[in-house]
Each structure stands twice: as C-alpha cells, then as structure tokens.
Amino acid sequence: MSRTLTILFVIAILTGSLIFFVRPPEDQKPPSAFFSEGVGLYNLKGDKFVLSGSAVGKPILLVFWSVTCASCIEEIPFISSLSDTLGDKALVVGVHQGGMPVKLIARFLKKNSDKINYSLAFDNDNALFSMCEVSVMPAIKLINPNGDTLYSHVGYAENQNEAIKNEIISKL
C-alpha cells in the first residue's frame, strides 16, 4: 500500500509539473471557435462524446480533473452537489486529462461511481485543455452556448464551495 501511494504521489507531482509548465501555443483557437466546430472527446470505452451535440442551447460547466490530482478527487462531492443544484440549467461534464492509462481511470471510476452523478469525458489529446488554457487542476469553466467563458476558477478549497456555487448560479 505504501509503495502504491508513493508511486501515485510521484506521478501526481510529475503530472502537475508538466501541466504547470506547458503552455498552449499563442495562436490557439479560442474556446468559442472550438465549440462551434464541436469538441471531440471520448468516454471510457473509447466512443466519441461530442459536446456540441449534448449541450444544445445550454451552458456547460467543464470540470477539468485527473485521477492523479488529490484536490480534483476531493472536489468530486462538491461537483456532484453542484450538478444536482444546477439541474437542467447547465450540463456538467468532468473532463479528464489525456495521457493516463485507461485501466487506472477505470479502477478509480469503479470504486467511486456512486459519488459522480455528472457526465465524464476524456480529452485524450488534451485539445480542450489547451483550448481552454487549463494548465492547473482542478479547474472549472462555465461556457455559454456560444463558447464564451462566463466563469472560471482554479484550485479547490472546501471553504469556497458556497461562493463558487453562487457565482455560477448568478451567471446562468
């Protein structure tokens, strides 16, 4: 168990370092252009998950996360509660970072499926992470149907939950 935790810790540190230092190219398309073309993501089985088809006319709350991010995992109950609160006013989608072994993600989801009540998608090539300029996780972005960012937040601290929820609701 100790060795597994050590390995996960090292992976988390390396992943976090890469995410923090890798910046998207300056000529990157803005999120609005990306949404108008349809965002191609995948489910755990590898089937296409297209945001433009799932979110017709609705704002989308994108939650950028990874199974190797301790704060991301800590944030899951809040995101589930927020998903319940938002109901059909917005589509909540947890977007997992690409580059992780599918077996690792599948194991995590199997153990925690009862805690996650929102859609999950996988950004295999990190295109959405780049388009939305996400370099630190967890990150939340509320996007309107035109692809404009209405609200953005990085990091997780439980004492901010109420303020974040109220800010998101005020933007809908």
Coordinates of C-alpha atoms in Angstrom, one line a residue:
M1 CA 0.0 0.0 0.0
S2 CA 2.8 2.4 0.9
R3 CA 4.6 1.7 -2.3
T4 CA 1.4 2.3 -4.3
L5 CA 0.9 5.6 -2.6
T6 CA 4.5 6.6 -3.2
I7 CA 4.1 5.8 -6.9
L8 CA 0.8 7.7 -7.2
F9 CA 2.4 10.7 -5.4
V10 CA 5.4 10.7 -7.8
I11 CA 3.0 10.5 -10.8
A12 CA 0.9 13.4 -9.4
I13 CA 4.0 15.6 -8.9
L14 CA 5.4 14.8 -12.4
T15 CA 1.9 15.4 -14.0
G16 CA 1.4 18.6 -12.0
S17 CA 4.8 19.9 -13.0
L18 CA 4.2 19.2 -16.7
I19 CA 0.7 20.8 -16.6
F20 CA 2.1 23.8 -14.8
F21 CA 4.9 24.5 -17.2
V22 CA 3.4 23.5 -20.5
R23 CA 1.5 26.5 -22.1
P24 CA -0.8 26.4 -25.1
P25 CA 0.5 28.0 -28.3
E26 CA -0.2 31.7 -28.7
D27 CA -2.1 31.0 -32.0
Q28 CA -4.5 28.6 -30.3
K29 CA -8.2 29.0 -31.2
P30 CA -10.4 30.5 -28.6
P31 CA -13.0 28.2 -26.9
S32 CA -15.9 29.7 -28.9
A33 CA -14.3 28.6 -32.2
F34 CA -13.7 25.1 -30.8
F35 CA -17.3 24.8 -29.6
S36 CA -18.8 25.9 -32.9
E37 CA -16.8 23.0 -34.6
G38 CA -17.8 20.5 -31.9
V39 CA -15.5 19.3 -29.2
G40 CA -14.5 15.7 -29.8
L41 CA -14.0 13.9 -26.5
Y42 CA -14.3 10.2 -25.6
N43 CA -15.9 8.1 -23.0
L44 CA -14.1 5.3 -21.1
K45 CA -15.0 2.8 -23.8
G46 CA -13.4 5.0 -26.5
D47 CA -16.7 6.1 -28.1
K48 CA -16.9 9.7 -29.2
F49 CA -18.5 12.2 -26.8
V50 CA -19.3 15.4 -28.7
L51 CA -20.2 18.4 -26.5
S52 CA -21.9 20.3 -29.2
G53 CA -24.5 17.6 -29.6
S54 CA -25.0 17.0 -25.9
A55 CA -25.4 20.6 -24.9
V56 CA -27.7 22.2 -27.5
G57 CA -28.6 25.7 -26.2
K58 CA -27.3 25.0 -22.6
P59 CA -24.3 26.4 -20.8
I60 CA -21.7 23.8 -20.0
L61 CA -19.8 23.6 -16.7
L62 CA -16.5 22.0 -17.6
V63 CA -14.6 20.5 -14.7
F64 CA -11.0 19.7 -15.6
W65 CA -9.6 16.9 -13.4
S66 CA -7.4 13.8 -13.2
V67 CA -7.4 10.7 -11.0
T68 CA -3.8 11.6 -10.0
C69 CA -4.9 15.0 -8.7
A70 CA -5.7 14.9 -4.9
S71 CA -7.6 18.2 -5.0
C72 CA -9.6 17.0 -8.0
I73 CA -10.7 13.9 -6.1
E74 CA -11.5 16.0 -3.0
E75 CA -13.7 18.2 -5.2
I76 CA -15.9 15.4 -6.6
P77 CA -18.6 15.6 -3.9
F78 CA -18.9 19.4 -4.4
I79 CA -19.2 19.0 -8.2
S80 CA -21.9 16.3 -7.7
S81 CA -23.8 18.6 -5.4
L82 CA -23.4 21.4 -7.8
S83 CA -24.7 19.2 -10.6
D84 CA -27.8 18.5 -8.5
T85 CA -28.3 22.2 -7.8
L86 CA -27.9 23.2 -11.5
G87 CA -30.3 20.5 -12.7
D88 CA -31.1 21.1 -16.3
K89 CA -29.9 24.7 -16.3
A90 CA -26.4 23.6 -17.3
L91 CA -24.7 20.4 -18.5
V92 CA -21.9 19.4 -16.1
V93 CA -19.0 17.5 -17.7
G94 CA -15.9 16.2 -15.9
V95 CA -13.1 16.4 -18.5
H96 CA -10.3 14.0 -17.6
Q97 CA -6.8 14.9 -18.8
G98 CA -5.3 12.7 -21.5
G99 CA -2.2 10.6 -21.2
M100 CA -3.4 8.4 -18.3
P101 CA -3.6 4.6 -18.5
V102 CA -7.3 3.7 -19.1
K103 CA -7.0 0.9 -16.5
L104 CA -6.0 3.4 -13.8
I105 CA -9.0 5.6 -14.6
A106 CA -11.4 2.6 -14.9
R107 CA -10.3 1.3 -11.5
F108 CA -10.9 4.7 -9.9
L109 CA -14.3 5.1 -11.5
K110 CA -15.4 1.7 -10.5
K111 CA -14.5 2.4 -6.9
N112 CA -16.1 5.9 -7.0
S113 CA -19.0 5.6 -9.4
D114 CA -21.6 6.2 -6.7
K115 CA -20.0 9.6 -6.0
I116 CA -20.1 11.0 -9.5
N117 CA -23.5 12.0 -10.9
Y118 CA -22.4 14.1 -13.9
S119 CA -21.1 13.2 -17.4
L120 CA -17.5 12.2 -17.8
A121 CA -15.4 12.7 -20.9
F122 CA -11.8 12.1 -21.7
D123 CA -9.6 14.6 -23.6
N124 CA -7.2 12.1 -25.0
D125 CA -5.1 14.6 -26.9
N126 CA -5.6 17.4 -24.4
A127 CA -7.1 19.6 -27.1
L128 CA -9.8 21.0 -24.8
F129 CA -7.3 21.6 -22.0
S130 CA -5.3 23.6 -24.5
M131 CA -8.2 25.5 -26.0
C132 CA -9.5 26.5 -22.5
E133 CA -5.9 27.3 -21.4
V134 CA -6.1 24.9 -18.4
S135 CA -2.6 24.3 -17.0
V136 CA -3.5 23.6 -13.4
M137 CA -6.2 21.3 -12.0
P138 CA -8.8 21.2 -10.7
A139 CA -10.2 23.9 -12.9
I140 CA -13.8 24.9 -13.6
K141 CA -15.1 26.8 -16.6
L142 CA -18.7 27.8 -17.3
I143 CA -19.1 28.2 -21.0
N144 CA -22.2 29.6 -22.7
P145 CA -23.6 28.1 -25.9
N146 CA -21.5 30.5 -28.0
G147 CA -18.4 29.2 -26.3
D148 CA -17.7 32.3 -24.3
T149 CA -16.3 31.8 -20.8
L150 CA -18.8 33.1 -18.2
Y151 CA -16.9 31.9 -15.1
S152 CA -13.6 30.4 -14.4
H153 CA -12.0 29.0 -11.2
V154 CA -8.7 27.2 -10.5
G155 CA -8.0 25.0 -7.4
Y156 CA -10.2 23.6 -4.7
A157 CA -10.8 24.6 -1.1
E158 CA -13.9 23.4 0.6
N159 CA -14.5 26.8 2.3
Q160 CA -15.0 28.3 -1.2
N161 CA -17.8 26.0 -2.3
E162 CA -20.7 28.3 -1.4
A163 CA -19.2 31.3 -3.1
I164 CA -18.3 29.3 -6.3
K165 CA -21.8 27.8 -6.4
N166 CA -23.4 31.3 -6.0
E167 CA -21.2 32.8 -8.7
I168 CA -22.0 30.0 -11.2
I169 CA -25.8 30.3 -10.5
S170 CA -25.6 34.1 -10.9
K171 CA -24.1 33.6 -14.4
L172 CA -27.0 31.3 -15.7

